[in-house]
XYZ file of N, CA and C in Angstrom:
693
model
N -8.244 1.743 -8.547
C -8.490 0.408 -8.028
C -8.135 -0.625 -9.094
N -8.122 -1.886 -8.692
C -7.728 -2.949 -9.605
C -8.821 -3.220 -10.636
N -8.408 -3.715 -11.799
C -9.323 -4.057 -12.882
C -9.290 -5.565 -13.121
N -10.329 -6.117 -13.715
C -10.324 -7.551 -14.018
C -9.149 -7.930 -14.926
N -8.523 -9.049 -14.628
C -7.383 -9.582 -15.392
C -6.183 -8.642 -15.384
N -6.088 -7.789 -14.390
C -4.931 -6.887 -14.298
C -3.707 -7.666 -13.836
N -2.578 -7.458 -14.520
C -1.343 -8.167 -14.191
C -0.408 -7.339 -13.325
N -0.411 -6.030 -13.500
C 0.499 -5.173 -12.762
C -0.118 -4.628 -11.490
N 0.592 -3.689 -10.879
C 0.117 -3.043 -9.665
C -0.893 -1.954 -9.998
N -1.598 -1.502 -8.976
C -2.546 -0.411 -9.185
C -1.797 0.888 -9.490
N -2.491 1.805 -10.168
C -1.892 3.095 -10.483
C -1.535 3.839 -9.202
N -0.363 4.429 -9.179
C 0.114 5.122 -7.981
C -0.527 6.495 -7.867
N -0.880 6.859 -6.649
C -1.379 8.202 -6.385
C -0.558 8.919 -5.319
N 0.502 8.270 -4.844
C 1.377 8.876 -3.846
C 2.830 8.695 -4.277
N 3.726 9.563 -3.832
C 5.144 9.413 -4.190
C 5.735 8.084 -3.740
N 5.322 7.587 -2.580
C 5.856 6.317 -2.092
C 5.462 5.170 -3.017
N 4.206 5.161 -3.463
C 3.767 4.091 -4.361
C 4.475 4.177 -5.699
N 4.758 5.375 -6.190
C 5.529 5.514 -7.426
C 6.920 4.905 -7.272
N 7.544 5.128 -6.118
C 8.854 4.528 -5.865
C 8.756 3.009 -5.776
N 7.707 2.505 -5.161
C 7.532 1.052 -5.041
C 7.326 0.406 -6.405
N 6.564 1.050 -7.280
C 6.354 0.509 -8.624
C 7.662 0.514 -9.411
N 8.437 1.599 -9.287
C 9.721 1.661 -9.983
C 10.673 0.569 -9.477
N 10.684 0.331 -8.164
C 11.535 -0.736 -7.625
C 11.046 -2.110 -8.077
N 9.744 -2.288 -8.149
C 9.186 -3.557 -8.639
C 9.646 -3.833 -10.063
N 9.578 -2.824 -10.928
C 10.027 -3.007 -12.312
C 11.531 -3.266 -12.373
N 12.286 -2.574 -11.523
C 13.740 -2.765 -11.475
C 14.088 -4.200 -11.074
N 13.473 -4.708 -10.014
C 13.759 -6.066 -9.557
C 13.252 -7.107 -10.563
N 12.109 -6.828 -11.187
C 11.561 -7.779 -12.155
C 12.463 -7.904 -13.377
N 13.074 -6.808 -13.810
C 13.982 -6.865 -14.945
C 15.225 -7.686 -14.619
N 15.749 -7.538 -13.395
C 16.905 -8.333 -12.982
C 16.546 -9.819 -12.955
N 15.377 -10.142 -12.431
C 14.932 -11.537 -12.389
C 14.779 -12.089 -13.807
N 14.235 -11.280 -14.698
C 14.054 -11.725 -16.077
C 15.401 -12.007 -16.746
N 16.382 -11.141 -16.538
C 17.698 -11.351 -17.141
C 18.379 -12.595 -16.578
N 18.276 -12.810 -15.254
C 18.881 -13.994 -14.648
C 18.208 -15.264 -15.178
N 16.889 -15.246 -15.257
C 16.172 -16.420 -15.748
C 16.526 -16.725 -17.202
N 16.664 -15.695 -18.015
C 17.028 -15.901 -19.417
C 18.426 -16.488 -19.541
N 19.366 -15.974 -18.734
C 20.732 -16.488 -18.779
C 20.793 -17.950 -18.343
N 20.100 -18.288 -17.250
C 20.107 -19.668 -16.767
C 19.453 -20.598 -17.788
N 18.355 -20.157 -18.397
C 17.691 -20.984 -19.412
C 18.589 -21.191 -20.625
N 19.307 -20.160 -21.014
C 20.222 -20.281 -22.154
C 21.347 -21.268 -21.845
N 21.928 -21.185 -20.655
C 23.023 -22.080 -20.290
C 22.541 -23.529 -20.228
N 21.358 -23.735 -19.642
C 20.822 -25.103 -19.556
C 20.559 -25.670 -20.953
N 19.975 -24.861 -21.809
C 19.690 -25.341 -23.163
C 20.969 -25.650 -23.925
N 22.013 -24.836 -23.737
C 23.283 -25.113 -24.404
C 23.923 -26.392 -23.881
N 23.840 -26.625 -22.575
C 24.432 -27.835 -22.009
C 23.697 -29.092 -22.471
N 22.401 -28.960 -22.725
C 21.627 -30.130 -23.128
C 21.705 -30.411 -24.623
N 22.043 -29.417 -25.421
C 22.008 -29.589 -26.873
C 23.382 -29.747 -27.503
N 24.450 -29.376 -26.801
C 25.773 -29.504 -27.407
C 26.539 -30.657 -26.775
N 27.389 -31.297 -27.579
C 28.217 -32.397 -27.099
C 29.654 -31.956 -26.868
N 29.933 -30.682 -27.112
C 31.293 -30.187 -26.976
C 31.560 -29.788 -25.530
N 32.665 -30.249 -24.969
C 33.104 -29.855 -23.629
C 34.571 -29.480 -23.686
N 34.940 -28.643 -22.743
C 36.328 -28.197 -22.678
C 36.801 -28.410 -21.247
N 37.893 -29.150 -21.098
C 38.343 -29.510 -19.748
C 38.758 -28.291 -18.939
N 39.258 -27.244 -19.600
C 39.722 -26.074 -18.858
C 38.576 -25.275 -18.252
N 37.362 -25.445 -18.771
C 36.228 -24.698 -18.217
C 35.600 -25.415 -17.020
N 35.951 -26.651 -16.780
C 35.349 -27.381 -15.686
C 36.004 -27.052 -14.345
N 37.233 -26.605 -14.359
C 37.948 -26.289 -13.116
C 38.598 -24.907 -13.185
N 38.003 -24.003 -13.891
C 38.620 -22.685 -14.085
C 38.332 -21.799 -12.887
N 39.373 -21.176 -12.340
C 39.210 -20.254 -11.220
C 38.463 -18.989 -11.645
N 38.632 -18.575 -12.912
C 37.987 -17.348 -13.366
C 36.456 -17.473 -13.324
N 35.967 -18.633 -13.775
C 34.514 -18.837 -13.767
C 33.988 -18.873 -12.338
N 34.727 -19.506 -11.437
C 34.282 -19.548 -10.047
C 34.238 -18.154 -9.442
N 35.177 -17.300 -9.805
C 35.159 -15.926 -9.304
C 33.957 -15.166 -9.870
N 33.656 -15.414 -11.141
C 32.530 -14.703 -11.759
C 31.216 -15.094 -11.107
N 30.981 -16.404 -10.928
C 29.679 -16.783 -10.380
C 29.618 -16.618 -8.857
N 30.698 -16.130 -8.248
C 30.641 -15.722 -6.841
C 30.434 -14.227 -6.698
N 31.151 -13.453 -7.508
C 31.085 -11.993 -7.388
C 29.825 -11.432 -8.034
N 29.441 -11.981 -9.198
C 28.287 -11.449 -9.913
C 26.993 -11.498 -9.091
N 26.664 -12.617 -8.412
C 25.451 -12.588 -7.572
C 25.516 -11.563 -6.443
N 26.710 -11.362 -5.887
C 26.846 -10.359 -4.830
C 26.558 -8.962 -5.363
N 27.047 -8.674 -6.570
C 26.783 -7.361 -7.182
C 25.293 -7.190 -7.463
N 24.656 -8.250 -7.941
C 23.219 -8.175 -8.225
C 22.426 -7.936 -6.942
N 22.806 -8.613 -5.861
C 22.108 -8.412 -4.590
C 22.267 -6.983 -4.087
N 23.436 -6.394 -4.284
C 23.645 -5.001 -3.886
C 22.778 -4.075 -4.723
N 22.641 -4.361 -6.016
C 21.785 -3.553 -6.890
C 20.322 -3.620 -6.476
N 19.921 -4.716 -5.847
C 18.545 -4.834 -5.364
C 18.406 -4.235 -3.966
N 19.413 -4.426 -3.117
C 19.295 -4.020 -1.717
C 19.323 -2.504 -1.538
N 20.164 -1.811 -2.280
C 20.293 -0.363 -2.080
C 18.993 0.386 -2.371
N 18.336 0.185 -3.527
C 17.037 0.852 -3.727
C 15.983 0.415 -2.718
N 16.034 -0.851 -2.307
C 15.063 -1.329 -1.330
C 15.217 -0.621 0.007
N 16.442 -0.471 0.484
C 16.681 0.229 1.748
C 16.289 1.694 1.645
N 16.530 2.299 0.493
C 16.156 3.706 0.306
C 14.649 3.894 0.468
N 13.868 3.024 -0.172
C 12.414 3.134 -0.069
C 11.950 2.804 1.351
N 12.616 1.858 2.012
C 12.248 1.504 3.376
C 12.395 2.694 4.312
N 13.468 3.449 4.163
C 13.650 4.627 5.002
C 12.690 5.746 4.610
N 12.335 5.833 3.352
C 11.365 6.850 2.919
C 9.992 6.601 3.534
N 9.593 5.334 3.654
C 8.282 5.031 4.231
C 8.219 5.361 5.715
N 9.357 5.405 6.396
C 9.385 5.718 7.831
C 9.703 7.175 8.112
N 9.706 8.008 7.085
C 10.059 9.415 7.265
C 8.795 10.242 7.514
N 8.818 11.020 8.584
C 7.668 11.842 8.961
C 8.131 13.286 9.126
N 7.619 14.178 8.273
C 8.024 15.574 8.296
C 6.811 16.473 8.505
N 6.573 16.864 9.751
C 5.538 17.836 10.091
C 4.217 17.547 9.386
N 3.525 16.495 9.778
C 2.258 16.159 9.103
C 1.224 17.261 9.305
N 0.448 17.501 8.258
C -0.607 18.501 8.337
C -1.774 18.000 9.170
N -2.027 16.702 9.131
C -3.216 16.134 9.759
C -2.874 14.776 10.349
N -3.487 14.456 11.480
C -3.328 13.149 12.109
C -4.680 12.449 12.117
N -4.725 11.252 11.559
C -5.946 10.456 11.498
C -5.705 9.144 12.224
N -6.575 8.845 13.169
C -6.460 7.603 13.929
C -7.502 6.613 13.434
N -7.052 5.412 13.076
C -7.935 4.351 12.602
C -7.868 3.185 13.582
N -9.045 2.752 14.052
C -9.138 1.648 15.003
C -9.982 0.549 14.373
N -9.431 -0.647 14.306
C -10.144 -1.770 13.720
C -11.019 -2.480 14.734
N -12.200 -2.890 14.299
C -13.137 -3.663 15.110
C -13.603 -4.852 14.277
N -14.267 -5.778 14.927
C -14.928 -6.859 14.193
C -16.371 -6.443 13.914
N -16.753 -6.040 12.675
C -15.904 -5.964 11.502
C -16.198 -4.635 10.829
N -15.641 -3.587 11.380
C -15.791 -2.226 10.853
C -14.615 -1.404 11.351
N -14.512 -0.193 10.869
C -13.422 0.687 11.273
C -13.935 1.966 11.904
N -13.200 2.477 12.879
C -13.500 3.763 13.504
C -12.387 4.742 13.170
N -12.765 5.972 12.840
C -11.803 6.994 12.441
C -11.979 8.223 13.310
N -10.849 8.783 13.724
C -10.856 9.960 14.583
C -9.838 10.969 14.063
N -10.303 12.192 13.825
C -9.424 13.282 13.400
C -8.888 13.958 14.656
N -7.642 13.639 14.998
C -7.094 14.077 16.281
C -6.919 15.588 16.375
N -6.808 16.284 15.243
C -6.593 17.726 15.257
C -7.897 18.514 15.350
N -9.025 17.821 15.338
C -10.325 18.484 15.410
C -11.083 17.986 16.640
N -11.983 18.805 17.137
C -12.747 18.475 18.339
C -13.967 17.643 17.959
N -14.085 16.481 18.555
C -15.247 15.608 18.381
C -15.539 15.296 16.918
N -14.498 15.057 16.149
C -14.680 14.677 14.748
C -14.261 13.217 14.606
N -15.236 12.338 14.747
C -14.983 10.898 14.683
C -16.247 10.213 14.192
N -16.067 9.046 13.574
C -17.214 8.293 13.072
C -16.801 6.849 12.842
N -17.795 5.991 12.699
C -17.586 4.585 12.341
C -17.869 4.398 10.860
N -17.189 3.432 10.257
C -17.324 3.170 8.827
C -17.667 1.697 8.626
N -18.909 1.436 8.195
C -19.393 0.075 7.956
C -19.508 -0.180 6.454
N -19.447 -1.446 6.091
C -19.657 -1.815 4.700
C -21.087 -1.485 4.295
N -21.255 -1.035 3.062
C -22.575 -0.685 2.548
C -23.288 -1.957 2.071
N -24.483 -2.249 2.603
C -25.224 -3.421 2.108
C -25.525 -3.305 0.623
N -25.614 -4.435 -0.034
C -25.791 -4.452 -1.493
C -27.052 -3.716 -1.920
N -28.142 -3.855 -1.180
C -29.401 -3.234 -1.597
C -29.432 -1.732 -1.365
N -28.386 -1.153 -0.733
C -28.299 0.292 -0.554
C -27.356 0.948 -1.558
N -26.720 0.170 -2.413
C -25.734 0.711 -3.333
C -26.389 1.575 -4.405
N -25.738 2.687 -4.719
C -26.165 3.553 -5.806
C -25.486 3.106 -7.098
N -26.027 3.479 -8.267
C -25.357 3.138 -9.541
C -23.928 3.688 -9.586
N -22.988 2.843 -9.962
C -21.592 3.238 -10.025
C -20.788 2.877 -8.795
N -21.447 2.488 -7.708
C -20.732 2.082 -6.505
C -20.387 0.599 -6.576
N -19.327 0.226 -5.863
C -18.775 -1.123 -5.976
C -19.214 -1.982 -4.802
N -19.715 -3.170 -5.133
C -20.128 -4.121 -4.103
C -18.914 -4.612 -3.312
N -19.083 -4.707 -2.008
C -18.062 -5.160 -1.056
C -16.900 -4.178 -0.907
N -16.965 -3.020 -1.566
C -15.909 -2.018 -1.438
C -16.427 -0.671 -0.947
N -17.738 -0.484 -0.942
C -18.301 0.804 -0.560
C -18.662 0.797 0.931
N -18.551 1.966 1.560
C -18.873 2.117 2.986
C -19.916 3.207 3.160
N -20.530 3.233 4.345
C -21.549 4.243 4.595
C -20.945 5.609 4.917
N -19.748 5.627 5.526
C -19.060 6.883 5.836
C -17.651 6.839 5.261
N -17.429 7.592 4.201
C -16.093 7.647 3.608
C -15.169 8.520 4.450
N -13.905 8.160 4.466
C -12.899 8.940 5.181
C -12.394 10.036 4.254
N -12.707 11.278 4.567
C -12.357 12.419 3.720
C -11.050 13.030 4.195
N -10.147 13.277 3.253
C -8.828 13.811 3.566
C -8.439 14.850 2.526
N -7.561 15.793 2.892
C -7.089 16.776 1.910
C -5.972 16.213 1.041
N -5.973 16.556 -0.215
C -4.923 16.113 -1.118
C -3.694 17.014 -0.986
N -2.562 16.511 -1.478
C -1.283 17.226 -1.459
C -0.903 17.669 -0.049
N -1.177 16.817 0.925
C -0.827 17.103 2.316
C -0.321 15.829 2.962
N 0.705 15.960 3.796
C 1.230 14.810 4.529
C 0.284 14.479 5.680
N -0.181 13.253 5.711
C -1.151 12.818 6.709
C -0.545 11.665 7.496
N -0.556 11.806 8.800
C -0.025 10.759 9.672
C -1.165 9.856 10.109
N -1.000 8.565 9.866
C -1.987 7.564 10.262
C -1.530 6.888 11.545
N -2.403 6.864 12.543
C -2.194 6.091 13.761
C -3.171 4.926 13.722
N -2.652 3.714 13.747
C -3.459 2.528 13.479
C -3.383 1.577 14.668
N -4.553 1.162 15.135
C -4.621 0.233 16.250
C -5.869 -0.638 16.093
N -6.093 -1.504 17.055
C -7.246 -2.402 17.025
C -7.826 -2.531 18.421
N -9.112 -2.814 18.488
C -9.775 -2.965 19.774
C -9.985 -4.423 20.170
N -9.927 -5.340 19.199
C -10.233 -6.728 19.523
C -9.176 -7.708 19.016
N -9.101 -7.908 17.695
C -8.171 -8.881 17.118
C -7.238 -8.172 16.140
N -6.345 -8.935 15.538
C -5.426 -8.363 14.553
C -6.178 -7.963 13.287
N -5.926 -6.758 12.821
C -6.411 -6.290 11.535
C -5.209 -5.746 10.765
N -5.443 -5.344 9.528
C -4.397 -4.717 8.728
C -5.025 -3.661 7.841
N -4.569 -2.424 7.986
C -5.126 -1.276 7.261
C -4.295 -1.089 5.991
N -4.905 -1.350 4.828
C -4.146 -1.354 3.578
C -4.915 -0.634 2.486
N -4.217 0.276 1.792
C -4.742 0.957 0.601
C -3.659 0.846 -0.472
N -3.787 -0.072 -1.436
C -2.689 -0.357 -2.374
C -2.251 0.837 -3.209
N -3.176 1.651 -3.709
C -2.795 2.752 -4.594
C -2.001 3.827 -3.870
N -2.054 3.855 -2.531
C -1.263 4.805 -1.745
C 0.028 4.179 -1.222
N 0.197 2.876 -1.426
C 1.397 2.210 -0.931
C 1.447 2.124 0.579
N 0.272 1.980 1.220
C 0.194 1.949 2.683
C -0.373 0.604 3.125
N 0.299 -0.031 4.060
C -0.201 -1.269 4.679
C 0.435 -1.382 6.055
N -0.392 -1.341 7.084
C 0.110 -1.394 8.460
C -0.818 -2.272 9.287
N -0.228 -3.077 10.153
C -1.011 -3.956 11.016
C -1.677 -3.155 12.127
N -2.907 -3.526 12.440
C -3.638 -2.962 13.572
C -3.618 -3.996 14.693
N -2.869 -3.712 15.764
C -2.623 -4.667 16.838
C -3.233 -4.134 18.125
N -4.009 -4.948 18.833
C -4.586 -4.483 20.103
C -3.500 -4.085 21.100
N -3.670 -2.925 21.706
C -2.713 -2.448 22.702
C -1.468 -1.814 22.123
N -1.406 -1.684 20.805
C -0.222 -1.092 20.166
C -0.658 -0.086 19.120
N 0.098 1.001 19.011
C -0.223 2.065 18.073
C 0.849 2.100 16.978
N 0.487 1.686 15.765
C 1.397 1.751 14.630
C 1.210 3.060 13.877
N 2.244 3.478 13.179
C 2.240 4.771 12.510
C 2.615 4.613 11.048
N 1.937 5.366 10.191
C 2.239 5.353 8.761
C 1.959 6.739 8.205
N 2.627 7.057 7.119
C 2.445 8.349 6.460
C 1.847 8.120 5.080
N 0.867 8.940 4.722
C 0.278 8.843 3.392
C 0.019 10.234 2.835
N -0.043 10.303 1.516
C -0.332 11.555 0.814
C -0.821 11.211 -0.580
N -1.754 11.990 -1.068
C -2.281 11.794 -2.420
C -2.013 13.042 -3.243
N -1.558 12.819 -4.458
C -1.240 13.933 -5.332
C -2.410 14.354 -6.216
N -3.533 13.662 -6.115
C -4.696 14.018 -6.921
C -5.970 13.663 -6.162
N -7.059 14.333 -6.453
C -8.317 13.999 -5.778
C -8.924 12.721 -6.334
N -9.820 12.131 -5.563
C -10.494 10.925 -6.033
C -10.805 9.975 -4.901
N -11.381 8.838 -5.270
C -11.711 7.775 -4.326
C -10.683 6.662 -4.441
N -10.210 6.188 -3.301
C -9.207 5.130 -3.276
C -9.665 4.051 -2.294
N -9.639 2.807 -2.775
C -10.234 1.701 -2.036
C -9.160 0.789 -1.466
N -9.467 0.246 -0.302
C -8.607 -0.745 0.329
C -9.453 -1.701 1.134
N -8.806 -2.655 1.766
C -9.506 -3.646 2.580
C -8.605 -4.082 3.726
N -9.226 -4.701 4.722
C -8.446 -5.327 5.785
C -7.645 -6.477 5.176
N -6.352 -6.511 5.455
C -5.475 -7.509 4.839
C -4.949 -8.527 5.846
N -5.640 -8.673 6.950
C -5.277 -9.671 7.954
C -6.540 -10.455 8.320
N -6.465 -11.783 8.242
C -7.638 -12.601 8.535
C -8.064 -12.354 9.988
N -9.265 -11.792 10.152
C -9.702 -11.323 11.470
C -11.030 -11.933 11.895
N -11.462 -12.992 11.230
C -12.698 -13.624 11.645
C -13.596 -13.944 10.467
N -14.819 -14.293 10.763
C -15.738 -14.768 9.726
C -16.104 -13.686 8.722
N -16.139 -12.431 9.136
C -16.497 -11.337 8.232
C -15.277 -10.527 7.800
N -14.133 -11.190 7.744
C -12.911 -10.489 7.327
C -13.041 -9.863 5.940
N -13.774 -10.512 5.056
C -13.913 -10.022 3.684
C -14.846 -8.825 3.571
N -15.428 -8.396 4.668
C -16.415 -7.325 4.628
C -15.952 -6.118 5.445
N -14.669 -5.800 5.333
C -14.112 -4.625 6.003
C -13.410 -3.726 4.980
N -14.156 -3.056 4.122
C -13.527 -2.197 3.125
C -13.051 -0.870 3.722
N -12.155 -0.238 3.013
C -11.628 1.085 3.378
C -11.801 1.991 2.171
N -12.412 3.146 2.375
C -12.614 4.099 1.286
C -12.083 5.454 1.735
N -11.090 5.956 1.020
C -10.541 7.285 1.272
C -10.957 8.215 0.140
N -11.493 9.363 0.495
C -11.896 10.365 -0.483
C -11.017 11.597 -0.303
N -10.132 11.822 -1.264
C -9.246 12.983 -1.219
C -9.880 14.130 -1.994
N -9.959 15.279 -1.348
C -10.563 16.466 -1.952
C -9.593 17.633 -1.806
N -9.929 18.753 -2.412
C -9.080 19.937 -2.318
C -9.085 20.471 -0.885
N -8.021 21.186 -0.554
C -7.829 21.634 0.826
C -8.985 22.510 1.309
N -9.404 23.474 0.488
C -10.472 24.367 0.919
C -11.788 23.622 1.091
N -12.027 22.613 0.251
C -13.243 21.805 0.402
C -13.183 20.954 1.666
N -11.993 20.507 2.040
C -11.863 19.727 3.265
C -12.178 20.571 4.487
N -11.737 21.819 4.507
C -12.028 22.691 5.644
C -13.534 22.952 5.758
N -14.193 23.116 4.613
C -15.654 23.297 4.634
C -16.330 22.046 5.162
N -15.858 20.878 4.737
C -16.431 19.610 5.190
C -16.249 19.429 6.687
N -15.054 19.711 7.196
C -14.794 19.559 8.630
C -15.638 20.543 9.448
N -15.790 21.770 8.961
C -16.605 22.756 9.669
C -18.067 22.333 9.698
N -18.545 21.775 8.592
C -19.937 21.331 8.531
C -20.197 20.209 9.527
N -19.297 19.226 9.595
C -19.473 18.131 10.544
C -19.434 18.628 11.981
N -18.591 19.623 12.247
C -18.516 20.157 13.603
C -19.821 20.856 13.996
N -20.395 21.610 13.044
C -21.650 22.312 13.324
C -22.784 21.312 13.537
N -22.805 20.267 12.715
C -23.863 19.260 12.824
C -23.784 18.533 14.162
N -22.573 18.318 14.663
C -22.410 17.574 15.919
C -22.766 18.378 17.160
N -22.941 19.708 17.009
C -23.272 20.532 18.178
C -24.707 20.294 18.622
């Protein structure tokens, strides 16, 4: 999760987020080089009195400042398109999880299991245990297996919501009457926090998302326990 005064992105826990961070650094370096070059040229024009008439109407310079931006845009567009297609790639997901947004809580349903569904509300401050985060903790965490491709089906029952977990590189709108799809995977166990990222009413700030990734065998034990309890 994010830390106070953090300047960069959150640590990646999925391959997609690692690619997004690498693309962010790639684009930021290009922006830095362009800004430095423009600042250098402006400073030289303001501090020197020397001019050369042949540079004011030179065809070579016009070709350079036309072709060079096109090359830079291609260097940015190709990695961007690659990551865009990677985010839409779905290869035999191990598990399907359906998330439905409400005002102002989330409902989760494990489509591959019988009667495995629950609601997830924000944890009131006076119920928090030591080490838990205010406005980020929920009463029912969404438990998922690590190192497995998980397909998210995201929708809403009332207004627009947005299901977002930054460390996984996942953000999808929850639209009433429409089912959006996203793929997520975690390469390590742990707790990962997110929030609704679409203004959805007066309690928009109180819709946290908590994903708990555990080992595969522990997930099967957890799912079996919930099934037995629900009988």
